[in-house]
Tab-separated table of C-alpha atoms and ligand atoms in Angstrom:
chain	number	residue	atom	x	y	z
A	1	UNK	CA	-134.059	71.749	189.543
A	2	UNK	CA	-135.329	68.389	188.927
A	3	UNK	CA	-132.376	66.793	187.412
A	4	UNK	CA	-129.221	67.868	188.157
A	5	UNK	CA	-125.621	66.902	186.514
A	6	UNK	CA	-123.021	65.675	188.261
A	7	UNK	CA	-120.644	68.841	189.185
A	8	UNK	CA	-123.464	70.851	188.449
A	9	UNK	CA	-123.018	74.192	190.973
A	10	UNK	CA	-125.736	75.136	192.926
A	11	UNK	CA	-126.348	78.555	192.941
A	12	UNK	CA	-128.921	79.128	196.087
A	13	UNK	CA	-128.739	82.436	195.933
A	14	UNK	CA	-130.943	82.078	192.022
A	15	UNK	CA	-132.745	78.710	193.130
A	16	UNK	CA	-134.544	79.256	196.615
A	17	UNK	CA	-134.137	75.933	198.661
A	18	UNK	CA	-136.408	74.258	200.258
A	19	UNK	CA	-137.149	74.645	203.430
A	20	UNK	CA	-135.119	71.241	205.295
A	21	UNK	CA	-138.624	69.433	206.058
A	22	UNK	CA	-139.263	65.555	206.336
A	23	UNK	CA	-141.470	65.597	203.228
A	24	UNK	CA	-145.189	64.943	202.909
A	25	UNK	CA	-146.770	62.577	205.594
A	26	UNK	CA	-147.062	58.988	203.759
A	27	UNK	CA	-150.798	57.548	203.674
A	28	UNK	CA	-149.843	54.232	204.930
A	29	UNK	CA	-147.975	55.633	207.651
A	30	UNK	CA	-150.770	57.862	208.370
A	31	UNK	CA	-153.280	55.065	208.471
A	32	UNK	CA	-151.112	52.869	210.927
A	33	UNK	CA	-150.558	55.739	213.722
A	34	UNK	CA	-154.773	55.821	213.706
A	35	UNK	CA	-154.264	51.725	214.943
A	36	UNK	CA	-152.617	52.569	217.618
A	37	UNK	CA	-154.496	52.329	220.900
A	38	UNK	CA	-154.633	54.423	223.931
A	39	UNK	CA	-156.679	50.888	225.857
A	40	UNK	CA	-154.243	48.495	224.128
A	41	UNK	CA	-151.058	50.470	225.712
A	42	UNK	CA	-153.314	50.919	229.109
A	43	UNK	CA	-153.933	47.254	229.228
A	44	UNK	CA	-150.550	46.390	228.880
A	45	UNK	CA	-149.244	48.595	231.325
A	46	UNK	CA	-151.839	46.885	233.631
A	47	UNK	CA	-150.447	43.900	232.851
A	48	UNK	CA	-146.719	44.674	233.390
A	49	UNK	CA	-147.765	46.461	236.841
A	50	UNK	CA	-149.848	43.670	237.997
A	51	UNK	CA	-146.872	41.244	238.751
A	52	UNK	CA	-145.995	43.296	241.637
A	53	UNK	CA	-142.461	43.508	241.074
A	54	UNK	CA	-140.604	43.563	238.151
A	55	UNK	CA	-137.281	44.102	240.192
A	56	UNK	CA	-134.124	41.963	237.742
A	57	UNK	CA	-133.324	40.747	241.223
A	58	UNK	CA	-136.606	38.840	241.284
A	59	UNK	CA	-135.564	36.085	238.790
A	60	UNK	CA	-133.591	34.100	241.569
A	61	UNK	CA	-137.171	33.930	243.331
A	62	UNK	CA	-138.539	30.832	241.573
A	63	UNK	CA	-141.632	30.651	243.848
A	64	UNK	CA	-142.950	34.034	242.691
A	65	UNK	CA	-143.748	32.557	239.198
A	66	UNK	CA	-146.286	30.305	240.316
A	67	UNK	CA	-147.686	33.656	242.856
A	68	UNK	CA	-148.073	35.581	239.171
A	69	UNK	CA	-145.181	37.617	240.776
A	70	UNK	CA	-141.954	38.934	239.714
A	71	UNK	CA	-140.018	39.330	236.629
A	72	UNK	CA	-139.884	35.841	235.465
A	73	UNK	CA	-143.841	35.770	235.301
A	74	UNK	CA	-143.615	39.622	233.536
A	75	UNK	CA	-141.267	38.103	230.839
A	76	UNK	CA	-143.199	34.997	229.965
A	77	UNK	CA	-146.230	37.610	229.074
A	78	UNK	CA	-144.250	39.492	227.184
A	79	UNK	CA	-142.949	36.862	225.002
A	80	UNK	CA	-146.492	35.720	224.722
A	81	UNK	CA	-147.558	39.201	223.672
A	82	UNK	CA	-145.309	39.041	221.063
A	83	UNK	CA	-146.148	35.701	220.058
A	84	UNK	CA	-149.741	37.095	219.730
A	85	UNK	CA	-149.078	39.799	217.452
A	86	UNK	CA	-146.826	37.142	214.990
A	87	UNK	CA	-150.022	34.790	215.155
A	88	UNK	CA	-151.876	38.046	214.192
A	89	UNK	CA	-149.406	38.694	211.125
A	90	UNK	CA	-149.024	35.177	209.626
A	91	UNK	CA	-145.991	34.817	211.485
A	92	UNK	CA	-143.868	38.164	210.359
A	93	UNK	CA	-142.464	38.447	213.797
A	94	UNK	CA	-139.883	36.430	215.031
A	95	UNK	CA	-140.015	36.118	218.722
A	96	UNK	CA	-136.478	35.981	220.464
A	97	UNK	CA	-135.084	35.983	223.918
A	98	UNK	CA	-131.122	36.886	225.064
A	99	UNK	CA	-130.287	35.406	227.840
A	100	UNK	CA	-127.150	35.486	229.988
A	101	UNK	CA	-126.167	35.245	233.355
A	102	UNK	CA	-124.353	38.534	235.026
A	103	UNK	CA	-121.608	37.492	237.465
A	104	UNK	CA	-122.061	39.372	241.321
A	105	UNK	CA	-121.085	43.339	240.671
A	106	UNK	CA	-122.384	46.709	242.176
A	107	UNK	CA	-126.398	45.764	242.258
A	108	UNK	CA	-126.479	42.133	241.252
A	109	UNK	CA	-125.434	40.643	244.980
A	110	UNK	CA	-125.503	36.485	243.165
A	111	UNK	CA	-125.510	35.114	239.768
A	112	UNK	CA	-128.479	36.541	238.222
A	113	UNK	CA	-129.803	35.493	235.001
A	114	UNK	CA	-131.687	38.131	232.781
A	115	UNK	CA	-133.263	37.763	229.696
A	116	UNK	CA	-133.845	40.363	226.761
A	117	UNK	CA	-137.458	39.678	224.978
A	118	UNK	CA	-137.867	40.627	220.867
A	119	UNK	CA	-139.709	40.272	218.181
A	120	UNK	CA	-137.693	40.882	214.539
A	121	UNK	CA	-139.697	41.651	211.672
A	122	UNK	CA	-137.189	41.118	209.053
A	123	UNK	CA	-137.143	43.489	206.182
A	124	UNK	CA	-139.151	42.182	202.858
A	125	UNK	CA	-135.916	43.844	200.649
A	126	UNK	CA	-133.211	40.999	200.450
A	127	UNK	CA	-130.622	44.456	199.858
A	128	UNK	CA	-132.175	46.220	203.019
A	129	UNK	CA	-132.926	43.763	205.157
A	130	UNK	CA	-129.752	44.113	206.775
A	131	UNK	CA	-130.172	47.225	208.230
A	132	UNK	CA	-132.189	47.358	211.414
A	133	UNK	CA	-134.305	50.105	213.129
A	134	UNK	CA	-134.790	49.629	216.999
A	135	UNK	CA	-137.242	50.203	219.404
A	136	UNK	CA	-136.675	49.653	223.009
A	137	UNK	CA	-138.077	49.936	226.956
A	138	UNK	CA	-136.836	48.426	230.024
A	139	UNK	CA	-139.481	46.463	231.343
A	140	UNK	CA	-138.026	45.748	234.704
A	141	UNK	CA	-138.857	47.994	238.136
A	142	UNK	CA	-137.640	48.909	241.102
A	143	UNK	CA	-138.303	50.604	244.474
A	144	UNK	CA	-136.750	52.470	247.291
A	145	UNK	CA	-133.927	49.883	247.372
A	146	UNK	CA	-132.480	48.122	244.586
A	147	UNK	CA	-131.793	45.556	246.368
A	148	UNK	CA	-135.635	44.672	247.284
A	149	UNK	CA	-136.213	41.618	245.266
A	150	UNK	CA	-139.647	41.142	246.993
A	151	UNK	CA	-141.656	44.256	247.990
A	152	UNK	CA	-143.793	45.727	245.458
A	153	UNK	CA	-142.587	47.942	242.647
A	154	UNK	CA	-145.569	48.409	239.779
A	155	UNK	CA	-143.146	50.508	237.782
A	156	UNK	CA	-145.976	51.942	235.799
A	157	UNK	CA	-144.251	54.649	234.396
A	158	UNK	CA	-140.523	53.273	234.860
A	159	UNK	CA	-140.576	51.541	232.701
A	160	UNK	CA	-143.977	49.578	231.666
A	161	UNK	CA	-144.705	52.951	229.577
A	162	UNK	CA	-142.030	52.202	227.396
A	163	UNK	CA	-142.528	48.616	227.543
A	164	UNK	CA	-146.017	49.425	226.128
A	165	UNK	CA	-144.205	51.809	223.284
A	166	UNK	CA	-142.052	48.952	222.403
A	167	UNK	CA	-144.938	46.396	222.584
A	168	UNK	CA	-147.702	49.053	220.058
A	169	UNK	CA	-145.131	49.440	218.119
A	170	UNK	CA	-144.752	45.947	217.349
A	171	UNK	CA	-148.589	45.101	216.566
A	172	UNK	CA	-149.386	48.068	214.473
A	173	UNK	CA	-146.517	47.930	212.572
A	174	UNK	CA	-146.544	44.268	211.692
A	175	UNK	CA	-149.717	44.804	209.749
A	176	UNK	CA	-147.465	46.630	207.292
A	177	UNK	CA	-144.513	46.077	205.082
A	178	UNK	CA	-140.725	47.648	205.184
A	179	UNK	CA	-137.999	47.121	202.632
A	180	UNK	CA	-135.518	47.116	206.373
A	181	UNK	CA	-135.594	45.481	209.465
A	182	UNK	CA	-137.484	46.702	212.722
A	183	UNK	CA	-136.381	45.184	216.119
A	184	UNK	CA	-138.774	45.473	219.024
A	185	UNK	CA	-136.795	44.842	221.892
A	186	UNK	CA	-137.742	45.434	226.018
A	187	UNK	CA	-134.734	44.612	228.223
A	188	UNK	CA	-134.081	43.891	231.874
A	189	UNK	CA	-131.439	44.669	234.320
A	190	UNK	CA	-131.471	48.967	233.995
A	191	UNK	CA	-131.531	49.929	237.076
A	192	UNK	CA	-128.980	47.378	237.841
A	193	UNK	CA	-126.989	48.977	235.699
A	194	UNK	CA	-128.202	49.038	232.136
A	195	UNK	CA	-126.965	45.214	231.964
A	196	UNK	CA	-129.776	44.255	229.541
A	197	UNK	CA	-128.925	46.706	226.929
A	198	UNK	CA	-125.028	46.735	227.027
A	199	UNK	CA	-125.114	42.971	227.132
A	200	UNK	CA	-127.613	43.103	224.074
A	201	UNK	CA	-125.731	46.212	222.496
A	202	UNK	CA	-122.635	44.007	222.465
A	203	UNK	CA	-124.266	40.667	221.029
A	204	UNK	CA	-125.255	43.095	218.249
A	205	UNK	CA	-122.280	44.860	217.494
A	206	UNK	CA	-120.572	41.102	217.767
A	207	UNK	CA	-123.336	39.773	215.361
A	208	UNK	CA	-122.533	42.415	213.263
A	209	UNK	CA	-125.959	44.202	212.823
A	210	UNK	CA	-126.314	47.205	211.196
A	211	UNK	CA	-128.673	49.299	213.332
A	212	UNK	CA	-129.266	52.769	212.201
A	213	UNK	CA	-131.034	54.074	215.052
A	214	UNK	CA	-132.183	53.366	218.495
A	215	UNK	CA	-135.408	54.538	220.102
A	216	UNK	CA	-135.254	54.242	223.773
A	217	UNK	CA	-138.532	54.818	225.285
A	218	UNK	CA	-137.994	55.535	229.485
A	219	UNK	CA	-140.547	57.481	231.882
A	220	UNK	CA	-142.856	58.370	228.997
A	221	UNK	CA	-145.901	57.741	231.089
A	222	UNK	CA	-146.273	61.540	231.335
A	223	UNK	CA	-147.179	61.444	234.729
A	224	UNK	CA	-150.167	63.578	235.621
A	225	UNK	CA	-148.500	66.544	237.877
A	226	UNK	CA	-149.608	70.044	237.655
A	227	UNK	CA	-145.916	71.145	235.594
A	228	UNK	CA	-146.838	68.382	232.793
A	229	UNK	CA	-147.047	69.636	229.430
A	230	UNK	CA	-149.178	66.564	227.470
A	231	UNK	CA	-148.339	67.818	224.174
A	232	UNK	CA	-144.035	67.317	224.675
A	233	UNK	CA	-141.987	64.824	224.939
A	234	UNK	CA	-138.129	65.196	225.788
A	235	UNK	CA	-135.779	63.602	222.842
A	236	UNK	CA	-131.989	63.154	223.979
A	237	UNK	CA	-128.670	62.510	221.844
A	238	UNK	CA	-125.612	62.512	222.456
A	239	UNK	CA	-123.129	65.400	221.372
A	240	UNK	CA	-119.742	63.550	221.154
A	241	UNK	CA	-119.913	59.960	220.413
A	242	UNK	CA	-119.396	57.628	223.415
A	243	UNK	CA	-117.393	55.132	220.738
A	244	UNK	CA	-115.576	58.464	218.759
A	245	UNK	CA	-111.402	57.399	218.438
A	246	UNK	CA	-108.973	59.824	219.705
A	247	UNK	CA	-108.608	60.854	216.046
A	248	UNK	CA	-112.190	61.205	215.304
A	249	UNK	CA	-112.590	63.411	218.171
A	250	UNK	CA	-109.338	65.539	217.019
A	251	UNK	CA	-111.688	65.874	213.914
A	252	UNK	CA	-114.968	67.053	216.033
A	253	UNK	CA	-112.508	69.469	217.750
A	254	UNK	CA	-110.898	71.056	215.019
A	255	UNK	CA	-114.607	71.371	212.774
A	256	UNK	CA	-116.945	72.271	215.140
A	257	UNK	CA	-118.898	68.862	214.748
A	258	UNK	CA	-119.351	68.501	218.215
A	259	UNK	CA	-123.139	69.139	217.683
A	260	UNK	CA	-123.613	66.442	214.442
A	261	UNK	CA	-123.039	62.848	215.942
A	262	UNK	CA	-125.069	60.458	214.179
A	263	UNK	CA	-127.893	59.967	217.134
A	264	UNK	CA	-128.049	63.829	216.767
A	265	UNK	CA	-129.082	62.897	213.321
A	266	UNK	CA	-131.571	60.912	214.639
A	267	UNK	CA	-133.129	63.486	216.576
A	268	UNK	CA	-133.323	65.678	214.313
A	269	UNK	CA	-134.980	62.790	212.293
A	270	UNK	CA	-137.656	62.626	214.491
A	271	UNK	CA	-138.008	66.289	214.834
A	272	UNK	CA	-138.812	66.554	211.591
A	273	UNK	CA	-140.951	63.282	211.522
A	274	UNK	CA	-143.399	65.604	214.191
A	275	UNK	CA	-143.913	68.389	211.751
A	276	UNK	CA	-145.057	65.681	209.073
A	277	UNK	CA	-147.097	63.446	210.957
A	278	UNK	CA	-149.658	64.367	213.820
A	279	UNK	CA	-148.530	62.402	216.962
A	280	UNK	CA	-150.186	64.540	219.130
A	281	UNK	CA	-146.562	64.963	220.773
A	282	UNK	CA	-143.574	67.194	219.583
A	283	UNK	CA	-140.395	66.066	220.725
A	284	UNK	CA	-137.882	68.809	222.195
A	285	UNK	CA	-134.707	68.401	221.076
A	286	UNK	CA	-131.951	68.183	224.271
A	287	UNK	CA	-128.484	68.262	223.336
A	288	UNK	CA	-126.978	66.192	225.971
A	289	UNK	CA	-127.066	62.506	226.510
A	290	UNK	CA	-129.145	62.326	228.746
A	291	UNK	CA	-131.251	64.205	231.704
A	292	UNK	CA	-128.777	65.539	234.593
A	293	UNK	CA	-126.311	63.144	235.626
A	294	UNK	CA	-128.839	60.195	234.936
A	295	UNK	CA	-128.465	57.391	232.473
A	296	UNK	CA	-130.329	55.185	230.287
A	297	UNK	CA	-130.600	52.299	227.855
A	298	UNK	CA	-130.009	54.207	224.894
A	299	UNK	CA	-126.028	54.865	225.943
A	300	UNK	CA	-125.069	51.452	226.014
A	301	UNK	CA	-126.411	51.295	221.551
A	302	UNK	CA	-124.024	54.818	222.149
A	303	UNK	CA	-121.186	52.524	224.000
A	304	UNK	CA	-120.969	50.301	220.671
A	305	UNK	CA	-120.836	53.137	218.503
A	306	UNK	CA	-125.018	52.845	217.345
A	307	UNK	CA	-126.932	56.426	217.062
A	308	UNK	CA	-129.418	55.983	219.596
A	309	UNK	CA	-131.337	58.760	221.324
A	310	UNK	CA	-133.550	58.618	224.509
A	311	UNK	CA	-137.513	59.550	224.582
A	312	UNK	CA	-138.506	60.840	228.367
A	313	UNK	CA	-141.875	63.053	229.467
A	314	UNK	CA	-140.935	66.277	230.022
A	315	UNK	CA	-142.016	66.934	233.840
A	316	UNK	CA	-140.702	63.954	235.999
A	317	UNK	CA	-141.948	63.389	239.340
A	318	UNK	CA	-139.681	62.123	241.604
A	319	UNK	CA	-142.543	61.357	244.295
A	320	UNK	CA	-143.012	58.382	241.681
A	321	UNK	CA	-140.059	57.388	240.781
A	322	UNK	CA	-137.665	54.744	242.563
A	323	UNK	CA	-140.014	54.755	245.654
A	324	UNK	CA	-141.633	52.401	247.797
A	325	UNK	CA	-145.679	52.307	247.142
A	326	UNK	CA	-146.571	54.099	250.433
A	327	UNK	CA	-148.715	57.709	251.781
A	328	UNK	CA	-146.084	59.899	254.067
A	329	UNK	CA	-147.018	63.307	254.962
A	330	UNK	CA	-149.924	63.427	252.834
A	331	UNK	CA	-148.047	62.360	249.991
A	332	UNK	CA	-148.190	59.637	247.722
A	333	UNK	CA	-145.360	57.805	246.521
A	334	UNK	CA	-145.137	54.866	244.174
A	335	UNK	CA	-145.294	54.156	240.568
A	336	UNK	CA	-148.467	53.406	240.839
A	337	UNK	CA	-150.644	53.002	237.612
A	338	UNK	CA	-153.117	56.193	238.443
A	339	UNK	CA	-150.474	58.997	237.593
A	340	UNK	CA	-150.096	57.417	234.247
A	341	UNK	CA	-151.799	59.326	230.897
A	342	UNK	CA	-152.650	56.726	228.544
A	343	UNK	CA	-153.475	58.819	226.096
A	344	UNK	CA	-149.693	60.676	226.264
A	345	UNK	CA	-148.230	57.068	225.969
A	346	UNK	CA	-150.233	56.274	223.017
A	347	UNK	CA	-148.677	60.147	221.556
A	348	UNK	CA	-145.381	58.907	222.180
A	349	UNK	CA	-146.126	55.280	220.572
A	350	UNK	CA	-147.327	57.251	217.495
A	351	UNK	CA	-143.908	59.500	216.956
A	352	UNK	CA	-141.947	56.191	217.684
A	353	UNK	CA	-144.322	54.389	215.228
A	354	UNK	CA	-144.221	57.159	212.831
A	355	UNK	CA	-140.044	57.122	212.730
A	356	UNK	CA	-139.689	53.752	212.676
A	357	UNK	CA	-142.095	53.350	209.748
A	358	UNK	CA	-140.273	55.889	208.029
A	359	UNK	CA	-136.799	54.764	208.337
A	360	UNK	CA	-137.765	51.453	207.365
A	361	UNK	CA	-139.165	52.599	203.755
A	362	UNK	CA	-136.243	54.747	203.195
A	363	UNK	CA	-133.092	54.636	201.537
A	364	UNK	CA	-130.211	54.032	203.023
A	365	UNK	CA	-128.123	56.591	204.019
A	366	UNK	CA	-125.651	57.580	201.256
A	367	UNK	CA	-121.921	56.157	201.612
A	368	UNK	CA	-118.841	58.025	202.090
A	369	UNK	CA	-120.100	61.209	201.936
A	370	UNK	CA	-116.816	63.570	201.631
A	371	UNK	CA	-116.656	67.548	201.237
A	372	UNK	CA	-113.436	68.280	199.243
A	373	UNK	CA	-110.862	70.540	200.690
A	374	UNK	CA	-107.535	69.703	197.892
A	375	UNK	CA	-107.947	73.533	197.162
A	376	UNK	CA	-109.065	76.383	198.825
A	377	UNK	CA	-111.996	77.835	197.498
A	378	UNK	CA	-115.306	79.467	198.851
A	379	UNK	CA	-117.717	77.175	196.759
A	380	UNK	CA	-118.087	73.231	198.716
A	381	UNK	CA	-118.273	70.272	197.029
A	382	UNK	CA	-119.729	66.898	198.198
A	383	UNK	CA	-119.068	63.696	196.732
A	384	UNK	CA	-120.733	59.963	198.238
A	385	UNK	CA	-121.543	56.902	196.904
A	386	UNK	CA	-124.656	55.636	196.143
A	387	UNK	CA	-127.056	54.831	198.979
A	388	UNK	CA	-126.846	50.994	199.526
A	389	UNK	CA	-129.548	48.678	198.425
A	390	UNK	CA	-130.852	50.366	195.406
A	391	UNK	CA	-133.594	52.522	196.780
A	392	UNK	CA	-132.902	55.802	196.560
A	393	UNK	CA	-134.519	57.798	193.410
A	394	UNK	CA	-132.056	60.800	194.232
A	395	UNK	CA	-130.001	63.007	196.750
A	396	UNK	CA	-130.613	66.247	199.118
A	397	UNK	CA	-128.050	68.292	200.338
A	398	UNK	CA	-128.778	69.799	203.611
A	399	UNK	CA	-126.614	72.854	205.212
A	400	UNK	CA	-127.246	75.213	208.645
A	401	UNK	CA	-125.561	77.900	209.841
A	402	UNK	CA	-122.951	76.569	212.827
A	403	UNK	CA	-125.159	77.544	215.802
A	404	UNK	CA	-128.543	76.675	214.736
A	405	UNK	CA	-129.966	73.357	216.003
A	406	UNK	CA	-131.308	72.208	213.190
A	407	UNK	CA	-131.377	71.805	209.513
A	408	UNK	CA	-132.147	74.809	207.481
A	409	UNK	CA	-131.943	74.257	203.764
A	410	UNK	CA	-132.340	71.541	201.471
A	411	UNK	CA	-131.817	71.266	198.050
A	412	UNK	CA	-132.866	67.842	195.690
A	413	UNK	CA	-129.562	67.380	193.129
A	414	UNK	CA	-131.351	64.300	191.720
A	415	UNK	CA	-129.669	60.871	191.089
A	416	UNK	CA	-125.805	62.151	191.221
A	417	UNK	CA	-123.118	61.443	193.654
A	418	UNK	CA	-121.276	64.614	193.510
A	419	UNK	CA	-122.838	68.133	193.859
A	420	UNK	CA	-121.096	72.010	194.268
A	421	UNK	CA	-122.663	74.812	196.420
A	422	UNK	CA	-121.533	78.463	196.017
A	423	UNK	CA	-121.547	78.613	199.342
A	424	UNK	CA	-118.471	78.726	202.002
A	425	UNK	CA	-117.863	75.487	204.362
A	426	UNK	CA	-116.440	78.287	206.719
A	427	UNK	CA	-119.920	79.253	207.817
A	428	UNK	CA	-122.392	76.206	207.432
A	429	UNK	CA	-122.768	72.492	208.252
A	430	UNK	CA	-123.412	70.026	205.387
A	431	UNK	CA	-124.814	66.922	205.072
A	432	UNK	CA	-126.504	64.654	202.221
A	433	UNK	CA	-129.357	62.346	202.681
A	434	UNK	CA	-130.952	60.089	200.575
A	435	UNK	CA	-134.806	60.074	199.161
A	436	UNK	CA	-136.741	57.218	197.152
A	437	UNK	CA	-139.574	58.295	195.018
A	438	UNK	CA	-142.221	58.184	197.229
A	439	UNK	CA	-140.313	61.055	199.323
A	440	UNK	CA	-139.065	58.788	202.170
A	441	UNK	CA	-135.764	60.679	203.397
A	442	UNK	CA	-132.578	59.019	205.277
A	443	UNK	CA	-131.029	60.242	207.898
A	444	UNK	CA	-128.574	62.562	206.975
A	445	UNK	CA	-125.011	61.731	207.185
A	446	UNK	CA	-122.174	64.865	208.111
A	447	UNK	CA	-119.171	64.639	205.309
A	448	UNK	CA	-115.769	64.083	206.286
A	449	UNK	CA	-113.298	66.213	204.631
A	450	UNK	CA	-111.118	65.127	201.761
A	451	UNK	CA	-107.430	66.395	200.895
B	1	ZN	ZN1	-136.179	53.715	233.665
């Protein structure tokens, strides 16, 4: 089954598929998850929690810089974080900043200015540096009020911890080499109201950038309450796509594909990136955008129309969260730095490392990808176009039964762009992904039909 023709049928029933796997773990990938550092991501949650208060509304307090205080000071160590890591790679980051100015609105009582930090290491390919994986955290704080500009708000867990994923991310994986694009980003203004990201989501989509996924790292301190599990980490996607048209979503309705947008993809990307590579953490898949009627970063990429899923520990405690740093009742609330793992943070960095890494080396997806309905018939055909930028050594199909969550078969069909399966589209969900020769997979992409 090495080389297959194109409209060769594929008989599964006489060739056993594989099972639907990410592939053997890569040595290079491997090597860079040891690098990263349980004391480097402790240190720089230090850091981020030692300015006091991270709150966006901080910026208009110009005499906090000079204190060490506030968000202003934060940024400027970020940016020179990054700037350290580029020194450290012969300059194969590019250190940016977006800045804007958000108008009064709910949360933002004057004319705020807030600035996205991130570092760009542009893909080596000239045909693949275009597309762009992404890696984000917020890396401003809050307290009991949002409005509290001044009292302190270490924001250890929400968000420095993701911060710190964005930040490891950045210096282990600029020691090494991808044919695509890998933005670090951290962004202000979430728990004003996400203004960071959807201003940055929008610049992007505006600039035109072809992002294929979005890792947004939020709470994944893995604060150390008795209901924590260490060893999980929540992954959330989106079911129907925040940017769908009216006639896209007809389409979803009528084909039952209200379980394959493309940052569903993505999660199941990374679910199979855990079975291949030992983070120490495997995510859990949760169909739904996000937890219970809260948001996140990751839905303003969604907003735009980018696949973008959200990384969160699985036991939140709420003692922690969104409070002023105080003892009431015996209790201690705060996000103070002592109910943060390290070691879980670093686990998270890894799976984040470990899909970025991946992506990057991989094909593109393939193009166009269409399963042909002119005549009735209980075989399925696929056709696509070739994956762009000239990596891909061949094509997998991929197919599940309707209510299972994740991929079940896969089957190589080699270097072809059209491919038969005796088996009915009635029952199963397609898709085709590409692979290079080293066995580094795309994300999968769901076919449209074709009359
Ligand atoms: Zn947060």
């Amino acid at each position: 089954m090495a080389v297959a023709l194109a409209g060769l049928a594929f008989l599964p029933g006489r060739c056993a598929a594989q099972s639907a796997g990410a592939g053997a773990a890569d040595p290079q990938i491997v090597a860079a998850l040891k690098e990263v550092s349980a004391q480097h991501i402790q240190a720089n949650i230090e850091k981020l929690a030692s300015f006091g208060t991270r709150s966006t509304l901080s910026a208009n307090d110009a005499s906090s810089l000079s204190a060490g205080r506030g968000i202003v000071a934060a940024r400027l160590w970020i940016v020179s974080e990054f700037e350290r890591y580029a020194n450290a790679c012969g300059g194969c980051l590019d250190v940016e900043t977006y800045k804007f100015t958000e108008q009064p609105m709910e949360r933002i009582p004057s004319p705020t200015e807030i600035t996205d930090v991130y570092a760009v290491m542009k893909g080596s390919d000239s045909a693949n540096s275009k597309r762009i994986v992404l890696v984000t955290g917020h890396y401003d704080s809050r307290n009991s009020s949002n409005d509290d500009a001044k009292g302190d708000a270490p924001g250890a867990n929400d968000d420095a911890s993701g911060t710190a994923v964005s930040l490891e991310c950045a210096r282990v994986l600029s020691k090494m080499k991808f044919p695509a694009t890998i933005v670090f980003l951290t962004v202000a203004g979430e728990e004003q109201g996400l203004n960071g990201s959807r201003h940055f989501a929008q610049m992007a989509k505006d600039r035109g950038w072809e992002i294929e996924a979005v890792l947004n790292n939020d709470i994944v301190g893995g604060d150390k309450n008795s209901g924590q599990i260490p060893t999980v980490v929540r992954v959330f996607s989106e079911g129907l796509p925040a940017a769908a048209t009216d006639k896209e979503i007809q389409r979803i309705r009528n084909l039952g594909g209200e379980n394959d947008s493309a940052s569903r993809q993505v999660a199941r990307y990374i679910a199979d990136i855990g079975r291949t590579y030992d983070a120490g953490v495997k995510p859990m898949l949760i169909f739904r955008l996000d937890r219970f009627l809260r948001g996140g970063d990751h839905s303003a990429f969604n907003q735009q129309g980018f696949a973008a899923v959200r990384f969160t520990e699985l036991r939140e405690d709420f003692h922690h969260q969104h409070q002023n740093v105080r003892t009431e009742n015996g209790i201690e609330y705060g996000d103070l730095l002592k109910f943060v793992d390290f070691d879980y943070v670093a686990r998270v960095a890894r799976l984040n490392a470990a899909t970025l890494a991946s992506l990057a080396l991989a094909p593109a997806p393939p193009a166009n990808v269409h399963l042909l309905t002119k005549d009735l018939e209980n075989d399925s055909t696929l056709t696509w176009e070739e994956s762009p930028g000239g990596q891909a050594a061949g094509y997998e199909m991929l197919w599940r039964s309707t209510s299972s969550p994740e991929w079940e078969h896969s089957l190589k069909v080699g270097k072809v762009t059209r491919a038969t399966l005796q088996i009915s589209k009635d029952e199963v969900i397609f898709a085709v992904r590409a692979i290079d020769d080293a066995g580094h997979r795309s994300l999968a992409v769901v076919p449209v039909p074709e009359r």
